[in-house]
Amino acid sequence: MTVRVAVTGATGRMGEEVLAAASDRDDIDVAFAVSRSAGDEIEGVLVEDAADLPDLLAAHDPDVLVDFTGPASCVEYAAACAESGVAFVSGTTGLSDGGFDALRDAADEVPVLYASNFSRGIAALRRAVREAVPALDGYDIELTETHHNAKRDAPSGTALTLLEDIDDVRGDSPRVHGREGEAPRTEDEIGVHARRAGDIAGEHEVLLAGNHESLSLTHRAGSRGVFAAGALDAAAWLSGRDAGWYDFTEVLE
């Protein structure tokens, strides 16, 4: 069955990737696309004004909306979907606690699936981290993430998710963001480092070191298309489900 998808942020890096990925799939049909910068045509889809989203949702009645925008826009679009009865998939990062609360409010009305990363490789990395950390009890942990020079939020949403995974299995640990000057390491801290350079799609490394050995768990995304494909997989899976909060791991399982 073909799933009709609306795409927000269509002229952004990820929006363009989602439209490109959708054009190659038989199970996805783009109902419409919007952006704050309307008027362009991408992959044969006219990009309309995001300010008209509520009217477009009513007129086109898509099954799912896929969102990669900014925190404020994400919350706005989730509310519009809740009002229109349209399922909502988002990979927007940088959300505050209030932003997540707003998405969970939308999940009372429609199915909502949020993920900081839609890569299958990252899902495997998360599983590996959750197994390695308790197996190497007491080892020092450092997390490094690298992204393109236009990424605004730091650390990345994926890095924050990995830190939550570590805390879940080891207990909450203080986080030290970078080091400068005299900065000796405390026993249970987690060092967090964010790098921004070039057009790197995304790299994440979790380093565990102790007992005269080290273990490095690393994921590198060669293209943003990886994330777009995962988001469309999530959209196809979410379509037709009951209202509620869903996770990308459920799609993979």
XYZ file of C-alpha atoms in Angstrom:
253
model
C 0.000 0.000 0.000
C 1.301 3.444 -0.901
C 1.755 5.857 2.003
C 1.083 9.519 1.253
C 3.722 11.687 2.918
C 4.002 15.434 3.498
C 7.517 16.869 3.864
C 8.449 19.988 5.825
C 11.725 21.887 5.538
C 11.785 20.765 1.917
C 14.543 23.173 0.835
C 16.822 22.247 3.737
C 19.587 19.636 3.678
C 17.448 16.832 5.059
C 14.221 17.897 3.373
C 15.861 17.591 -0.029
C 17.228 14.170 0.932
C 13.767 12.984 1.998
C 12.247 14.096 -1.311
C 15.050 12.413 -3.256
C 14.645 9.171 -1.313
C 10.860 9.246 -1.724
C 11.178 9.594 -5.492
C 12.959 6.214 -5.617
C 10.350 4.310 -3.615
C 7.180 2.628 -4.833
C 5.617 2.563 -1.365
C 5.850 6.346 -0.807
C 3.951 9.118 -2.574
C 4.705 12.767 -1.725
C 1.388 14.512 -1.105
C 3.021 17.942 -0.817
C 6.126 19.686 0.483
C 6.555 22.974 2.345
C 9.342 25.312 3.361
C 9.778 28.805 4.749
C 11.303 29.504 1.314
C 8.511 28.471 -1.055
C 8.443 28.421 -4.845
C 11.184 25.926 -5.710
C 10.506 22.557 -7.328
C 12.450 19.598 -5.939
C 12.237 16.099 -7.415
C 9.194 17.245 -9.386
C 7.398 18.478 -6.248
C 6.457 22.154 -5.955
C 7.543 23.508 -2.559
C 4.692 25.483 -0.997
C 4.640 28.026 1.827
C 4.965 26.466 5.287
C 2.607 29.129 6.640
C -0.176 27.367 4.714
C 0.489 23.973 6.338
C -2.869 23.631 8.179
C -4.793 24.320 4.948
C -2.557 21.958 2.970
C -3.060 19.176 5.515
C -6.821 19.601 5.192
C -6.737 19.754 1.396
C -4.354 16.842 0.726
C -5.032 14.621 3.771
C -1.597 12.881 3.889
C -1.054 9.775 5.982
C 2.162 10.999 7.629
C 4.209 14.197 7.840
C 8.019 13.876 7.889
C 9.814 16.725 9.623
C 13.477 17.774 9.695
C 13.399 21.476 10.560
C 14.136 23.459 13.721
C 12.832 23.136 17.280
C 10.186 25.878 17.040
C 8.937 24.733 13.632
C 8.862 21.102 14.746
C 6.552 21.940 17.665
C 4.348 24.062 15.401
C 4.048 21.327 12.777
C 3.345 18.624 15.376
C 0.446 20.690 16.725
C -0.925 21.156 13.195
C -0.764 17.393 12.613
C -2.512 16.710 15.921
C -5.265 19.100 14.871
C -5.602 17.488 11.429
C -5.276 13.842 12.490
C -2.031 13.265 10.571
C 0.738 11.003 11.907
C 4.017 12.790 12.643
C 7.617 11.615 12.148
C 10.452 13.916 13.192
C 14.223 13.824 13.358
C 14.582 17.477 14.347
C 17.256 17.903 17.015
C 17.911 20.639 19.552
C 14.488 20.319 21.175
C 14.104 21.589 24.741
C 12.259 19.667 27.429
C 9.262 21.853 26.622
C 9.561 20.897 22.975
C 9.473 17.209 23.797
C 6.474 17.834 26.065
C 4.696 19.442 23.108
C 5.417 16.414 20.908
C 4.098 14.101 23.608
C 0.958 16.239 23.801
C 0.523 15.720 20.053
C 0.937 11.970 20.623
C -2.285 12.043 22.651
C -4.100 12.758 19.378
C -2.031 11.102 16.619
C 0.832 8.604 16.290
C 4.165 10.401 16.798
C 7.564 8.848 16.136
C 10.639 10.809 17.153
C 14.262 9.769 16.679
C 17.464 11.751 17.015
C 18.901 9.494 14.309
C 17.209 7.279 11.699
C 20.299 5.223 10.810
C 20.171 1.460 11.261
C 23.900 1.576 12.027
C 23.328 4.001 14.898
C 20.678 1.647 16.270
C 23.306 -1.108 16.244
C 25.840 1.242 17.875
C 23.385 1.985 20.670
C 22.943 -1.722 21.357
C 26.715 -2.220 21.376
C 27.240 0.680 23.789
C 24.601 -0.634 26.185
C 26.398 -3.995 26.247
C 29.964 -2.672 26.394
C 29.558 -0.131 29.205
C 28.485 -2.589 31.943
C 30.956 -5.192 30.642
C 33.795 -2.670 31.116
C 32.743 -1.380 34.503
C 34.904 1.452 35.754
C 36.505 2.240 32.406
C 36.783 5.905 31.396
C 34.301 7.004 28.724
C 34.740 9.735 26.117
C 32.209 10.585 23.412
C 33.146 12.525 20.269
C 30.774 13.621 17.517
C 31.604 15.375 14.226
C 29.199 17.094 11.838
C 29.122 19.609 8.989
C 29.986 23.226 9.675
C 26.367 24.442 9.440
C 24.946 22.253 12.223
C 23.571 24.477 14.972
C 23.020 22.267 18.019
C 25.873 20.765 20.015
C 26.275 18.097 21.159
C 24.265 16.400 18.439
C 20.944 14.798 19.230
C 22.487 11.400 18.557
C 25.294 12.119 21.017
C 22.734 13.044 23.667
C 20.864 9.796 22.975
C 24.090 7.804 23.391
C 24.777 9.626 26.672
C 21.293 8.685 27.878
C 21.988 5.057 26.947
C 25.216 5.163 28.988
C 23.459 6.719 31.970
C 20.731 4.070 31.788
C 23.231 1.235 32.277
C 25.874 2.958 34.420
C 23.939 5.567 36.374
C 23.998 9.306 35.897
C 27.506 10.673 35.383
C 28.781 14.259 35.199
C 29.533 15.401 31.653
C 32.564 17.514 30.823
C 32.310 19.347 27.512
C 35.836 19.754 26.176
C 38.850 20.525 28.327
C 41.097 23.523 28.689
C 43.968 24.389 30.985
C 44.410 22.304 34.125
C 41.524 19.850 33.925
C 42.283 16.473 35.525
C 39.740 13.784 34.819
C 37.429 12.685 37.606
C 36.729 9.004 38.049
C 33.145 8.851 36.775
C 32.872 11.743 34.336
C 32.061 11.399 30.640
C 34.032 13.633 28.300
C 31.928 15.048 25.460
C 33.478 16.650 22.390
C 31.704 18.261 19.405
C 33.513 19.055 16.159
C 32.145 21.022 13.192
C 33.888 20.911 9.835
C 33.212 20.745 6.113
C 30.230 18.728 4.902
C 30.574 15.691 7.188
C 27.196 13.954 7.414
C 27.800 12.549 10.896
C 30.364 10.637 12.931
C 30.009 9.335 16.493
C 32.630 7.559 18.583
C 32.323 6.144 22.085
C 35.742 5.395 23.602
C 36.104 3.176 26.675
C 39.576 2.922 28.217
C 41.033 1.257 31.312
C 43.001 -1.757 32.509
C 45.721 -1.063 29.887
C 43.281 -1.427 26.978
C 40.776 0.616 25.009
C 37.650 -0.074 22.985
C 36.391 2.338 20.324
C 32.833 2.016 18.978
C 32.375 4.229 15.918
C 29.685 4.979 13.353
C 30.184 7.101 10.237
C 27.393 8.143 7.908
C 28.598 8.609 4.347
C 25.454 10.409 3.222
C 22.382 12.080 4.715
C 20.399 9.746 2.484
C 20.840 7.119 5.204
C 18.744 9.222 7.567
C 16.153 10.052 4.911
C 15.651 6.375 4.067
C 15.190 5.536 7.742
C 12.676 8.345 8.213
C 10.621 7.069 5.276
C 10.793 3.536 6.693
C 9.410 5.007 9.911
C 6.663 6.863 8.032
C 5.566 3.706 6.210
C 5.549 1.776 9.502
C 3.700 4.487 11.451
C 0.887 5.016 8.959
C -2.434 3.742 10.269
C -1.276 3.120 13.838
C -3.072 4.294 16.946
C -2.253 7.603 18.598
C 0.771 7.323 20.871
C 4.525 7.786 21.225
C 6.724 5.499 19.132
C 10.472 4.887 18.808
C 12.602 4.004 15.777
C 13.761 0.801 17.466
C 10.172 -0.447 17.137
C 10.401 0.034 13.361
C 13.606 -2.002 13.202
C 12.228 -4.769 15.398
